[in-house]
Amino acid sequence: MSTRNRRGVKFTSLKPTINGSGTGNIRRESTPSDPSDPNSPLVDLDENDPAYQDWVDGDKDPVVPANDAPVATTEYEKKKQNFVVRTIWTLVMIAFFFILLFSGHLYLVAVVTAVQIITFKEVIAISSVPAKEKNMHFTKALNWYFLVTTIYYLYGESVIYYFKHIVLVDAFLLPMASHHRFISFMLYMLGFVFFVGSLRRGHYRFQFTQFAWTHMALYLVVVQAHFTINNIFEGLIWFFLPTSMIITNDIWAYICGISFGRTQLIKLSPKKTVEGFVGAWICTMIYGLAVARILVPYKYFICPVRNLGANIWTGLECTPNPVFSPHTYTLPLPLQPILGDTFTSAPIYFHVLLMATFASLIAPFGGFFASGLKRTFKIKDFGDTIPGHGGITDRMDCQFIMGFFSNLYYQSFIAANKAVTVGGVLQSVIGNLSPQEQVEVVLGLQKYLAGQGLVGQEIVQCWNDVLKSQ
């Protein structure tokens, strides 16, 4: 029987051994977590056993014989230890998450940026070929160059959009903001020229594969995570709700799955069940409604940020989005005899139900996509950054697509579109009027404010004297 060698697996012996039943088995090292672990117990697998082929193909872990008590005990202890480590680090991450949430928007943006970079590094690493990269010095450098260029473009767009009132009045930042897209394009083209110039005969396939893989990673990781940062700027509730929904949905899917799961959901993840999938959906909707009810009264969570120095102690002030204000709705005629003619609720709760539905029914397919990718490259995890959890990518595979959806949903159905904003006025005045016309706007605005009693006449006179002296 021919088999495919599994990359990274160490064989202790390929000679048949005789076990207690007198059958010849192939004796190999294996554990449920890492088939190549040299400290793992030896498990007897018959070549004719379907479980043997599943293990070679990387589809399943080998089944420990019931009569092998020492091995079974060792496996139980390893699973128990892994569960303890996983639980401890889960609690650590939750505590760290809330500390960041209360520390302010700037810290959250910094952590999301770090997650972007580490995830990009992990995704790029699984396709690398070290032997070839040693001969091409520009390969890794270009990967990181394209990452920096993409981050510069995306973050610049966000800063200009949300902080016009700061950027457009700064003499140094104004030219960079005015030509931001052109600068970003030229930076990208510089990397493109270097890539073409670095092409070497005999390595074309590898180099173009790396180029395509890098751009795929930039889109699936960096671009999607960028929308998560925009969610932070729009209000912490739009960051916290989607993120925590993904986390709790995963937990409820596990609990519901082990409690009454029977029907397999998808072959990529054999342990996922339809019952766990649906049960987690219901629980996530309940969780979303409860958390929204807690957060809505606090302006720190519902106000867009215009000052990156804000935190839970300084708070935020704004006119709340109408989505947070109660509205009265008329019920359909068939329901009126039972529930009454009308009911009052804030629209946010209807939006939460839709977001919870996406987090439960669509976002998990980001995780299934990552599972398929790992099977393609025959790896268990993207990395080992988080003990017991694998790499950052293993925890973020659903978060990126959820953050992307949340921002698009917010901009499409929730955002209060203002025809005129302070930043928009500044952008129009600075970009379209001459310096003399800008001065006239300032003087006219000062006269209006003085007439309304908002500023003193002495301020207007002072400005007139200063301008006349120029």
mmCIF file of C-alpha atoms in Angstrom, residues 195-418:
data_model
loop_
_atom_site.group_PDB
_atom_site.id
_atom_site.type_symbol
_atom_site.label_atom_id
_atom_site.label_comp_id
_atom_site.label_asym_id
_atom_site.label_seq_id
_atom_site.Cartn_x
_atom_site.Cartn_y
_atom_site.Cartn_z
ATOM 1 C CA PHE A 195 10.373 43.878 -7.795
ATOM 2 C CA VAL A 196 10.662 43.823 -11.589
ATOM 3 C CA GLY A 197 14.330 44.730 -11.341
ATOM 4 C CA SER A 198 14.976 41.855 -8.910
ATOM 5 C CA LEU A 199 13.557 39.118 -11.179
ATOM 6 C CA ARG A 200 16.110 36.377 -11.789
ATOM 7 C CA ARG A 201 16.147 33.622 -14.366
ATOM 8 C CA GLY A 202 15.256 30.276 -12.868
ATOM 9 C CA HIS A 203 13.324 31.886 -10.009
ATOM 10 C CA TYR A 204 10.461 33.564 -11.890
ATOM 11 C CA ARG A 205 7.759 31.203 -10.638
ATOM 12 C CA PHE A 206 8.853 31.562 -7.013
ATOM 13 C CA GLN A 207 9.141 35.349 -7.206
ATOM 14 C CA PHE A 208 5.768 35.892 -8.876
ATOM 15 C CA THR A 209 4.155 33.452 -6.438
ATOM 16 C CA GLN A 210 5.561 35.488 -3.546
ATOM 17 C CA PHE A 211 4.360 38.718 -5.179
ATOM 18 C CA ALA A 212 0.816 37.365 -5.575
ATOM 19 C CA TRP A 213 0.808 35.829 -2.083
ATOM 20 C CA THR A 214 1.941 39.111 -0.545
ATOM 21 C CA HIS A 215 -0.840 41.067 -2.228
ATOM 22 C CA MET A 216 -3.434 38.488 -1.202
ATOM 23 C CA ALA A 217 -2.236 38.790 2.404
ATOM 24 C CA LEU A 218 -2.366 42.585 2.193
ATOM 25 C CA TYR A 219 -5.987 42.459 1.079
ATOM 26 C CA LEU A 220 -7.243 39.721 3.403
ATOM 27 C CA VAL A 221 -5.368 40.994 6.459
ATOM 28 C CA VAL A 222 -4.316 44.641 6.269
ATOM 29 C CA VAL A 223 -7.195 46.091 4.246
ATOM 30 C CA GLN A 224 -9.863 44.306 6.277
ATOM 31 C CA ALA A 225 -8.221 45.203 9.595
ATOM 32 C CA HIS A 226 -8.152 48.835 8.456
ATOM 33 C CA PHE A 227 -11.957 48.888 8.634
ATOM 34 C CA THR A 228 -11.732 47.707 12.234
ATOM 35 C CA ILE A 229 -9.709 50.844 13.000
ATOM 36 C CA ASN A 230 -12.393 52.957 11.333
ATOM 37 C CA ASN A 231 -14.924 51.288 13.633
ATOM 38 C CA ILE A 232 -12.886 52.489 16.622
ATOM 39 C CA PHE A 233 -13.018 56.071 15.336
ATOM 40 C CA GLU A 234 -16.789 55.888 14.735
ATOM 41 C CA GLY A 235 -17.434 54.877 18.346
ATOM 42 C CA LEU A 236 -16.178 52.110 20.598
ATOM 43 C CA ILE A 237 -19.528 50.324 20.540
ATOM 44 C CA TRP A 238 -18.994 49.574 16.834
ATOM 45 C CA PHE A 239 -15.661 47.986 17.700
ATOM 46 C CA PHE A 240 -16.564 46.210 20.930
ATOM 47 C CA LEU A 241 -19.860 44.661 19.834
ATOM 48 C CA PRO A 242 -18.634 42.947 16.631
ATOM 49 C CA THR A 243 -15.380 41.803 18.240
ATOM 50 C CA SER A 244 -17.020 40.361 21.342
ATOM 51 C CA MET A 245 -19.786 38.741 19.265
ATOM 52 C CA ILE A 246 -17.185 36.681 17.405
ATOM 53 C CA ILE A 247 -15.557 35.621 20.681
ATOM 54 C CA THR A 248 -18.797 34.656 22.410
ATOM 55 C CA ASN A 249 -20.154 32.941 19.296
ATOM 56 C CA ASP A 250 -17.107 30.677 19.255
ATOM 57 C CA ILE A 251 -17.598 29.862 22.937
ATOM 58 C CA TRP A 252 -21.319 29.155 22.566
ATOM 59 C CA ALA A 253 -20.730 27.038 19.470
ATOM 60 C CA TYR A 254 -18.388 24.858 21.535
ATOM 61 C CA ILE A 255 -20.789 24.607 24.481
ATOM 62 C CA CYS A 256 -23.849 23.873 22.343
ATOM 63 C CA GLY A 257 -21.869 21.477 20.180
ATOM 64 C CA ILE A 258 -20.653 19.274 23.036
ATOM 65 C CA SER A 259 -24.054 19.463 24.751
ATOM 66 C CA PHE A 260 -26.388 18.364 21.955
ATOM 67 C CA GLY A 261 -24.400 18.414 18.696
ATOM 68 C CA ARG A 262 -25.109 15.449 16.405
ATOM 69 C CA THR A 263 -25.025 16.586 12.757
ATOM 70 C CA GLN A 264 -21.706 17.502 11.129
ATOM 71 C CA LEU A 265 -21.727 21.015 9.668
ATOM 72 C CA ILE A 266 -18.751 21.043 7.289
ATOM 73 C CA LYS A 267 -16.051 18.543 6.366
ATOM 74 C CA LEU A 268 -13.255 21.092 6.795
ATOM 75 C CA SER A 269 -13.993 21.156 10.536
ATOM 76 C CA PRO A 270 -15.380 17.725 11.493
ATOM 77 C CA LYS A 271 -16.096 18.790 15.086
ATOM 78 C CA LYS A 272 -18.427 21.623 14.035
ATOM 79 C CA THR A 273 -22.102 20.648 14.255
ATOM 80 C CA VAL A 274 -25.318 22.146 12.920
ATOM 81 C CA GLU A 275 -26.802 22.145 16.421
ATOM 82 C CA GLY A 276 -23.816 24.056 17.804
ATOM 83 C CA PHE A 277 -23.963 26.467 14.860
ATOM 84 C CA VAL A 278 -27.650 27.308 15.371
ATOM 85 C CA GLY A 279 -27.424 27.318 19.165
ATOM 86 C CA ALA A 280 -24.530 29.773 19.052
ATOM 87 C CA TRP A 281 -26.548 32.026 16.721
ATOM 88 C CA ILE A 282 -29.411 32.281 19.217
ATOM 89 C CA CYS A 283 -27.068 32.837 22.168
ATOM 90 C CA THR A 284 -25.064 35.478 20.283
ATOM 91 C CA MET A 285 -28.215 37.477 19.506
ATOM 92 C CA ILE A 286 -29.191 37.417 23.188
ATOM 93 C CA TYR A 287 -25.663 38.447 24.161
ATOM 94 C CA GLY A 288 -25.657 41.313 21.634
ATOM 95 C CA LEU A 289 -28.947 42.726 22.913
ATOM 96 C CA ALA A 290 -27.762 42.543 26.527
ATOM 97 C CA VAL A 291 -24.407 44.226 25.865
ATOM 98 C CA ALA A 292 -25.980 46.950 23.704
ATOM 99 C CA ARG A 293 -28.411 47.683 26.541
ATOM 100 C CA ILE A 294 -25.438 48.160 28.885
ATOM 101 C CA LEU A 295 -23.299 50.322 26.569
ATOM 102 C CA VAL A 296 -25.895 52.662 25.004
ATOM 103 C CA PRO A 297 -26.255 54.992 28.046
ATOM 104 C CA TYR A 298 -22.512 55.795 28.044
ATOM 105 C CA LYS A 299 -21.280 58.446 25.612
ATOM 106 C CA TYR A 300 -17.729 57.109 25.886
ATOM 107 C CA PHE A 301 -18.893 54.105 23.873
ATOM 108 C CA ILE A 302 -21.354 55.682 21.435
ATOM 109 C CA CYS A 303 -19.605 58.950 20.499
ATOM 110 C CA PRO A 304 -17.214 59.208 17.542
ATOM 111 C CA VAL A 305 -13.715 60.198 18.610
ATOM 112 C CA ARG A 306 -12.243 63.538 17.613
ATOM 113 C CA ASN A 307 -9.480 63.548 20.217
ATOM 114 C CA LEU A 308 -7.150 60.543 20.426
ATOM 115 C CA GLY A 309 -6.287 61.438 24.015
ATOM 116 C CA ALA A 310 -9.772 60.466 25.229
ATOM 117 C CA ASN A 311 -10.225 57.572 27.669
ATOM 118 C CA ILE A 312 -12.775 56.227 30.142
ATOM 119 C CA TRP A 313 -11.843 58.917 32.691
ATOM 120 C CA THR A 314 -11.949 61.935 30.382
ATOM 121 C CA GLY A 315 -15.044 60.664 28.555
ATOM 122 C CA LEU A 316 -16.501 62.000 25.306
ATOM 123 C CA GLU A 317 -19.253 64.458 24.475
ATOM 124 C CA CYS A 318 -21.434 64.473 21.368
ATOM 125 C CA THR A 319 -24.986 64.567 20.112
ATOM 126 C CA PRO A 320 -25.881 60.860 20.031
ATOM 127 C CA ASN A 321 -26.699 59.239 16.718
ATOM 128 C CA PRO A 322 -30.509 58.886 16.315
ATOM 129 C CA VAL A 323 -30.021 55.117 16.246
ATOM 130 C CA PHE A 324 -29.550 55.243 20.029
ATOM 131 C CA SER A 325 -32.774 57.203 20.682
ATOM 132 C CA PRO A 326 -36.110 55.417 21.304
ATOM 133 C CA HIS A 327 -38.596 55.281 18.432
ATOM 134 C CA THR A 328 -42.233 54.212 18.408
ATOM 135 C CA TYR A 329 -43.179 51.507 15.917
ATOM 136 C CA THR A 330 -46.598 50.288 14.797
ATOM 137 C CA LEU A 331 -47.034 46.543 14.920
ATOM 138 C CA PRO A 332 -48.616 44.564 12.047
ATOM 139 C CA LEU A 333 -52.391 44.181 12.375
ATOM 140 C CA PRO A 334 -52.318 40.404 13.110
ATOM 141 C CA LEU A 335 -50.082 41.024 16.144
ATOM 142 C CA GLN A 336 -51.940 44.009 17.580
ATOM 143 C CA PRO A 337 -54.594 42.007 19.490
ATOM 144 C CA ILE A 338 -51.786 40.130 21.245
ATOM 145 C CA LEU A 339 -48.979 42.670 21.693
ATOM 146 C CA GLY A 340 -50.782 45.992 21.349
ATOM 147 C CA ASP A 341 -50.803 48.631 18.646
ATOM 148 C CA THR A 342 -47.298 50.028 19.116
ATOM 149 C CA PHE A 343 -44.046 49.434 20.920
ATOM 150 C CA THR A 344 -41.049 51.654 21.667
ATOM 151 C CA SER A 345 -37.427 50.692 21.120
ATOM 152 C CA ALA A 346 -34.130 52.198 19.997
ATOM 153 C CA PRO A 347 -33.212 51.139 16.428
ATOM 154 C CA ILE A 348 -29.790 49.984 17.635
ATOM 155 C CA TYR A 349 -31.313 46.726 18.896
ATOM 156 C CA PHE A 350 -32.585 45.755 15.441
ATOM 157 C CA HIS A 351 -29.150 46.445 13.986
ATOM 158 C CA VAL A 352 -27.556 44.348 16.720
ATOM 159 C CA LEU A 353 -29.706 41.358 15.743
ATOM 160 C CA LEU A 354 -28.547 41.640 12.128
ATOM 161 C CA MET A 355 -24.913 42.002 13.134
ATOM 162 C CA ALA A 356 -25.203 39.008 15.464
ATOM 163 C CA THR A 357 -26.669 37.008 12.585
ATOM 164 C CA PHE A 358 -23.682 37.826 10.389
ATOM 165 C CA ALA A 359 -21.266 37.053 13.235
ATOM 166 C CA SER A 360 -22.920 33.654 13.730
ATOM 167 C CA LEU A 361 -23.778 32.483 10.218
ATOM 168 C CA ILE A 362 -21.267 34.155 7.868
ATOM 169 C CA ALA A 363 -18.146 35.183 9.811
ATOM 170 C CA PRO A 364 -17.335 31.580 10.903
ATOM 171 C CA PHE A 365 -16.632 30.793 7.266
ATOM 172 C CA GLY A 366 -13.554 32.986 7.635
ATOM 173 C CA GLY A 367 -12.393 30.387 10.135
ATOM 174 C CA PHE A 368 -13.288 27.554 7.762
ATOM 175 C CA PHE A 369 -11.305 29.328 5.038
ATOM 176 C CA ALA A 370 -8.300 29.467 7.367
ATOM 177 C CA SER A 371 -8.756 25.761 8.189
ATOM 178 C CA GLY A 372 -8.682 24.906 4.500
ATOM 179 C CA LEU A 373 -5.545 27.000 4.049
ATOM 180 C CA LYS A 374 -3.805 25.207 6.913
ATOM 181 C CA ARG A 375 -4.736 21.816 5.480
ATOM 182 C CA THR A 376 -3.336 22.898 2.127
ATOM 183 C CA PHE A 377 0.052 23.596 3.700
ATOM 184 C CA LYS A 378 -0.273 20.682 6.175
ATOM 185 C CA ILE A 379 0.172 22.805 9.300
ATOM 186 C CA LYS A 380 -1.808 22.737 12.532
ATOM 187 C CA ASP A 381 -1.477 26.417 13.465
ATOM 188 C CA PHE A 382 -0.266 29.592 11.796
ATOM 189 C CA GLY A 383 2.186 30.144 14.637
ATOM 190 C CA ASP A 384 2.776 29.782 18.366
ATOM 191 C CA THR A 385 2.433 33.389 19.504
ATOM 192 C CA ILE A 386 -0.315 32.618 22.041
ATOM 193 C CA PRO A 387 0.281 29.515 24.216
ATOM 194 C CA GLY A 388 -2.561 27.035 23.799
ATOM 195 C CA HIS A 389 -4.150 29.021 20.963
ATOM 196 C CA GLY A 390 -1.572 28.925 18.182
ATOM 197 C CA GLY A 391 -0.790 32.072 16.230
ATOM 198 C CA ILE A 392 -2.503 35.448 16.114
ATOM 199 C CA THR A 393 -4.033 34.467 12.768
ATOM 200 C CA ASP A 394 -5.752 31.482 14.388
ATOM 201 C CA ARG A 395 -7.640 33.900 16.663
ATOM 202 C CA MET A 396 -8.269 36.636 14.081
ATOM 203 C CA ASP A 397 -9.524 34.592 11.110
ATOM 204 C CA CYS A 398 -13.158 35.576 11.781
ATOM 205 C CA GLN A 399 -12.480 39.007 13.282
ATOM 206 C CA PHE A 400 -11.199 40.618 10.092
ATOM 207 C CA ILE A 401 -14.237 39.759 7.986
ATOM 208 C CA MET A 402 -16.532 40.829 10.847
ATOM 209 C CA GLY A 403 -14.782 44.196 11.188
ATOM 210 C CA PHE A 404 -15.057 44.750 7.430
ATOM 211 C CA PHE A 405 -18.778 43.942 7.448
ATOM 212 C CA SER A 406 -19.469 46.083 10.527
ATOM 213 C CA ASN A 407 -17.934 49.192 8.999
ATOM 214 C CA LEU A 408 -19.748 48.770 5.679
ATOM 215 C CA TYR A 409 -23.021 48.121 7.514
ATOM 216 C CA TYR A 410 -22.507 51.167 9.724
ATOM 217 C CA GLN A 411 -21.742 53.463 6.789
ATOM 218 C CA SER A 412 -24.702 52.116 4.786
ATOM 219 C CA PHE A 413 -27.494 52.048 7.378
ATOM 220 C CA ILE A 414 -26.464 53.805 10.597
ATOM 221 C CA ALA A 415 -24.064 56.710 10.025
ATOM 222 C CA ALA A 416 -25.669 60.128 10.389
ATOM 223 C CA ASN A 417 -24.680 61.833 7.145
ATOM 224 C CA LYS A 418 -24.088 65.525 7.770
#
